[in-house]
Amino acid sequence: MKLFIDTASLQDIEEIASWGVLAGVTTNPTLLSQVEGDEDDIYRRICELVDGPISAEVVADDVPTMVSEGRRLAAIHPNIVVKLPTMAEGLSATSQLAKDGIRVNMTLCFTANQALLAAAAGAAFVSPFVGRYDDINEDGLGHLAEIVEALGQSAYDTEVLAASIRTPVHVMEAARMGADIATIPPKVFHQMLHHPLTSAGIEQFNKDHAARLARKDA
Ligand code: E4P
């Protein structure tokens, strides 16, 4: 499973990109509202930091605006992927953009049927939201599993991009069920990495190494 980062924070992207683990980035209007600066400049900088699909979301509710804004965003950089909501207008816009060779990430996907419609419209990625199901006391991972299975049985090349990831367990389970990608908030990357036994082991090895050096110098 490929790992994307889910943020518009350049500082966080730079930090996690330096680990050499990032294959792409997703943003959304909420994440962009948390950072300062011109949106197009932010997308350009992200494209410099990470060489992979960078999702930039269109905010519109009519097809012509979705298509023109999608074309405008796609022209910023070849790695930009246009993010559109899973609704009728979003499907129409996706199918038009896909015919022009522009990749679309259909977002706010909650069911296997929505995912199938997104794939049929030509979406390159479909983003099932896990955490938002958990927020309403439903099994987000269970719904993700249905979508992975349904698209896996289909003839479409659409990649399943597990989104609304809130915990390391979400990441691990998405990988185990065969999701193509998970987009992960910076905090969860840190939670994935840290383990008390790793920290304790490093501390002990450093102590033993220092003790050996001290004996050699004595
Ligand atoms: C990613 O594409 C989504 O916009 C994001 O993962 C949503 O996450 P949230 O439900 O934690 O806001």
Tab-separated table of C-alpha atoms and ligand atoms in Angstrom:
chain	number	residue	atom	x	y	z
A	1	MET	CA	0.000	0.000	0.000
A	2	LYS	CA	1.327	3.437	-0.943
A	3	LEU	CA	1.421	6.176	1.696
A	4	PHE	CA	0.131	9.691	0.986
A	5	ILE	CA	0.073	12.556	3.471
A	6	ASP	CA	-3.229	14.291	4.210
A	7	THR	CA	-2.364	17.930	4.916
A	8	ALA	CA	-1.681	21.311	3.318
A	9	SER	CA	1.038	22.160	5.851
A	10	LEU	CA	4.300	22.576	3.911
A	11	GLN	CA	6.292	22.138	7.113
A	12	ASP	CA	4.644	18.778	7.864
A	13	ILE	CA	4.966	17.616	4.246
A	14	GLU	CA	8.649	18.561	4.211
A	15	GLU	CA	9.271	16.693	7.468
A	16	ILE	CA	7.562	13.436	6.482
A	17	ALA	CA	8.897	13.648	2.891
A	18	SER	CA	12.398	13.699	4.391
A	19	TRP	CA	11.716	10.151	5.708
A	20	GLY	CA	11.506	9.025	2.066
A	21	VAL	CA	8.093	7.386	2.544
A	22	LEU	CA	5.680	9.658	0.675
A	23	ALA	CA	4.124	8.675	-2.648
A	24	GLY	CA	1.597	11.532	-2.828
A	25	VAL	CA	-0.377	14.238	-1.019
A	26	THR	CA	-4.065	14.978	-0.503
A	27	THR	CA	-5.492	18.342	0.477
A	28	ASN	CA	-9.027	19.598	0.942
A	29	PRO	CA	-10.634	23.015	1.571
A	30	THR	CA	-10.607	22.475	5.357
A	31	LEU	CA	-6.899	21.602	5.393
A	32	LEU	CA	-6.130	24.620	3.162
A	33	SER	CA	-8.098	26.901	5.506
A	34	GLN	CA	-5.586	25.972	8.243
A	35	VAL	CA	-2.565	27.396	6.370
A	36	GLU	CA	-1.607	30.846	5.075
A	37	GLY	CA	-0.778	31.742	1.469
A	38	ASP	CA	-2.040	31.569	-2.069
A	39	GLU	CA	-3.569	28.147	-2.846
A	40	ASP	CA	-1.881	27.735	-6.236
A	41	ASP	CA	1.504	28.632	-4.709
A	42	ILE	CA	0.902	26.020	-1.990
A	43	TYR	CA	0.106	23.370	-4.639
A	44	ARG	CA	3.264	24.324	-6.599
A	45	ARG	CA	5.434	24.032	-3.498
A	46	ILE	CA	3.872	20.675	-2.572
A	47	CYS	CA	4.653	19.427	-6.088
A	48	GLU	CA	8.295	20.396	-5.509
A	49	LEU	CA	8.387	18.514	-2.205
A	50	VAL	CA	6.705	15.259	-3.273
A	51	ASP	CA	6.935	13.537	-6.652
A	52	GLY	CA	3.549	11.824	-6.896
A	53	PRO	CA	-0.173	12.552	-7.250
A	54	ILE	CA	-1.142	15.779	-5.427
A	55	SER	CA	-4.902	16.161	-4.930
A	56	ALA	CA	-6.340	19.675	-5.265
A	57	GLU	CA	-10.064	19.956	-4.578
A	58	VAL	CA	-12.610	21.831	-6.677
A	59	VAL	CA	-15.317	23.659	-4.749
A	60	ALA	CA	-18.301	24.100	-7.097
A	61	ASP	CA	-21.691	22.528	-7.517
A	62	ASP	CA	-22.260	22.826	-11.261
A	63	VAL	CA	-20.600	20.777	-13.995
A	64	PRO	CA	-19.163	23.609	-16.163
A	65	THR	CA	-17.451	25.245	-13.155
A	66	MET	CA	-16.161	21.883	-11.910
A	67	VAL	CA	-14.686	21.176	-15.341
A	68	SER	CA	-13.137	24.613	-15.881
A	69	GLU	CA	-11.729	24.766	-12.342
A	70	GLY	CA	-10.464	21.190	-12.720
A	71	ARG	CA	-8.686	22.102	-15.952
A	72	ARG	CA	-7.193	25.193	-14.313
A	73	LEU	CA	-5.869	23.177	-11.342
A	74	ALA	CA	-4.504	20.406	-13.593
A	75	ALA	CA	-2.558	23.021	-15.573
A	76	ILE	CA	-0.598	24.044	-12.434
A	77	HIS	CA	1.584	20.913	-12.556
A	78	PRO	CA	1.425	17.491	-14.267
A	79	ASN	CA	1.205	15.794	-10.837
A	80	ILE	CA	-1.975	17.618	-9.831
A	81	VAL	CA	-5.008	15.341	-9.464
A	82	VAL	CA	-8.401	17.072	-9.449
A	83	LYS	CA	-10.500	16.187	-6.431
A	84	LEU	CA	-14.266	16.184	-6.966
A	85	PRO	CA	-17.144	15.169	-4.687
A	86	THR	CA	-19.110	11.959	-5.270
A	87	MET	CA	-22.340	13.528	-6.555
A	88	ALA	CA	-24.074	13.551	-9.959
A	89	GLU	CA	-22.339	16.739	-11.108
A	90	GLY	CA	-19.016	15.380	-9.878
A	91	LEU	CA	-19.487	12.215	-11.957
A	92	SER	CA	-20.250	14.233	-15.118
A	93	ALA	CA	-17.247	16.493	-14.541
A	94	THR	CA	-15.043	13.462	-13.825
A	95	SER	CA	-16.049	11.806	-17.076
A	96	GLN	CA	-15.295	15.006	-19.055
A	97	LEU	CA	-11.932	15.581	-17.370
A	98	ALA	CA	-10.940	11.904	-17.705
A	99	LYS	CA	-11.588	12.106	-21.470
A	100	ASP	CA	-9.005	14.938	-21.568
A	101	GLY	CA	-6.500	12.740	-19.720
A	102	ILE	CA	-6.886	14.643	-16.428
A	103	ARG	CA	-6.772	12.397	-13.357
A	104	VAL	CA	-9.627	12.750	-10.847
A	105	ASN	CA	-9.843	11.693	-7.205
A	106	MET	CA	-13.514	11.253	-6.258
A	107	THR	CA	-13.830	12.216	-2.636
A	108	LEU	CA	-16.461	11.870	0.087
A	109	CYS	CA	-17.147	8.288	-1.027
A	110	PHE	CA	-18.972	6.192	1.559
A	111	THR	CA	-20.344	3.139	-0.243
A	112	ALA	CA	-19.248	0.486	-2.748
A	113	ASN	CA	-21.951	1.679	-5.152
A	114	GLN	CA	-20.599	5.236	-5.065
A	115	ALA	CA	-17.107	3.834	-5.676
A	116	LEU	CA	-18.340	1.814	-8.667
A	117	LEU	CA	-19.997	4.904	-10.156
A	118	ALA	CA	-16.787	6.918	-9.655
A	119	ALA	CA	-14.748	4.180	-11.349
A	120	ALA	CA	-17.229	3.910	-14.223
A	121	ALA	CA	-17.040	7.702	-14.741
A	122	GLY	CA	-13.271	7.391	-15.160
A	123	ALA	CA	-11.917	8.419	-11.753
A	124	ALA	CA	-8.263	7.497	-11.291
A	125	PHE	CA	-8.732	7.392	-7.496
A	126	VAL	CA	-11.708	6.961	-5.201
A	127	SER	CA	-11.472	8.117	-1.586
A	128	PRO	CA	-13.592	6.187	0.925
A	129	PHE	CA	-13.758	8.022	4.267
A	130	VAL	CA	-13.097	5.771	7.254
A	131	GLY	CA	-13.029	8.068	10.301
A	132	ARG	CA	-16.227	9.928	9.438
A	133	TYR	CA	-18.135	6.629	9.578
A	134	ASP	CA	-16.593	5.931	13.000
A	135	ASP	CA	-17.727	9.441	14.058
A	136	ILE	CA	-21.355	8.390	13.559
A	137	ASN	CA	-20.908	5.055	15.344
A	138	GLU	CA	-20.534	2.985	12.169
A	139	ASP	CA	-17.742	0.625	11.140
A	140	GLY	CA	-15.570	2.730	8.805
A	141	LEU	CA	-13.082	-0.073	8.175
A	142	GLY	CA	-15.923	-2.485	7.350
A	143	HIS	CA	-17.228	-0.086	4.695
A	144	LEU	CA	-13.693	0.380	3.323
A	145	ALA	CA	-13.350	-3.419	3.047
A	146	GLU	CA	-16.568	-3.596	0.974
A	147	ILE	CA	-15.242	-0.950	-1.408
A	148	VAL	CA	-11.813	-2.619	-1.761
A	149	GLU	CA	-13.536	-5.939	-2.512
A	150	ALA	CA	-16.060	-4.484	-4.970
A	151	LEU	CA	-13.493	-2.528	-6.988
A	152	GLY	CA	-11.038	-5.421	-6.826
A	153	GLN	CA	-13.627	-7.629	-8.562
A	154	SER	CA	-14.283	-5.002	-11.244
A	155	ALA	CA	-12.408	-4.316	-14.464
A	156	TYR	CA	-11.608	-0.721	-13.495
A	157	ASP	CA	-8.068	0.529	-12.807
A	158	THR	CA	-9.334	3.017	-10.212
A	159	GLU	CA	-7.147	3.001	-7.107
A	160	VAL	CA	-8.764	2.873	-3.659
A	161	LEU	CA	-7.355	5.719	-1.576
A	162	ALA	CA	-8.364	5.163	2.051
A	163	ALA	CA	-9.093	8.619	3.519
A	164	SER	CA	-10.284	10.128	6.781
A	165	ILE	CA	-7.629	8.028	8.468
A	166	ARG	CA	-7.416	8.879	12.138
A	167	THR	CA	-5.349	6.142	13.797
A	168	PRO	CA	-2.408	3.795	13.099
A	169	VAL	CA	-4.877	0.899	13.311
A	170	HIS	CA	-6.827	2.403	10.400
A	171	VAL	CA	-3.592	2.400	8.343
A	172	MET	CA	-2.649	-1.166	9.268
A	173	GLU	CA	-6.136	-2.532	8.553
A	174	ALA	CA	-6.363	-0.642	5.237
A	175	ALA	CA	-3.051	-2.258	4.217
A	176	ARG	CA	-4.193	-5.720	5.359
A	177	MET	CA	-7.401	-5.549	3.318
A	178	GLY	CA	-5.533	-4.451	0.183
A	179	ALA	CA	-6.330	-0.739	-0.194
A	180	ASP	CA	-4.012	0.725	-2.856
A	181	ILE	CA	-3.211	3.886	-0.886
A	182	ALA	CA	-3.866	5.429	2.529
A	183	THR	CA	-3.719	9.188	3.018
A	184	ILE	CA	-2.467	9.809	6.516
A	185	PRO	CA	-2.388	12.923	8.740
A	186	PRO	CA	1.109	13.979	9.975
A	187	LYS	CA	0.292	13.054	13.590
A	188	VAL	CA	-0.587	9.484	12.575
A	189	PHE	CA	2.729	9.110	10.700
A	190	HIS	CA	4.490	9.808	14.011
A	191	GLN	CA	2.217	7.381	15.864
A	192	MET	CA	2.992	4.684	13.254
A	193	LEU	CA	6.713	5.123	13.752
A	194	HIS	CA	7.096	5.265	17.498
A	195	HIS	CA	7.300	2.151	19.645
A	196	PRO	CA	8.511	2.074	23.267
A	197	LEU	CA	10.581	-1.083	22.673
A	198	THR	CA	12.366	0.593	19.727
A	199	SER	CA	13.155	3.658	21.879
A	200	ALA	CA	14.302	1.490	24.803
A	201	GLY	CA	16.403	-0.660	22.448
A	202	ILE	CA	18.131	2.371	20.900
A	203	GLU	CA	18.867	3.785	24.349
A	204	GLN	CA	20.370	0.476	25.531
A	205	PHE	CA	22.499	0.002	22.375
A	206	ASN	CA	23.816	3.581	22.681
A	207	LYS	CA	24.700	2.979	26.370
A	208	ASP	CA	26.471	-0.320	25.604
A	209	HIS	CA	28.362	1.244	22.693
A	210	ALA	CA	29.505	4.148	24.921
A	211	ALA	CA	30.572	1.697	27.656
A	212	ARG	CA	32.670	-0.297	25.134
A	213	LEU	CA	34.332	2.903	23.861
A	214	ALA	CA	35.078	3.974	27.448
A	215	ARG	CA	36.721	0.559	28.172
A	216	LYS	CA	38.838	0.874	25.002
A	217	ASP	CA	40.014	4.377	26.030
A	218	ALA	CA	40.847	3.252	29.596
B	1	E4P	C1	-8.734	13.226	2.187
B	1	E4P	O1	-8.756	13.189	1.008
B	1	E4P	C2	-9.845	13.735	3.010
B	1	E4P	O2	-10.163	15.021	2.646
B	1	E4P	C3	-9.515	13.625	4.468
B	1	E4P	O3	-8.841	12.403	4.694
B	1	E4P	C4	-10.690	13.814	5.387
B	1	E4P	O4	-10.314	13.476	6.703
B	1	E4P	P1	-11.204	13.882	7.979
B	1	E4P	O5	-12.472	13.102	7.952
B	1	E4P	O6	-10.348	13.528	9.150
B	1	E4P	O7	-11.461	15.358	7.861
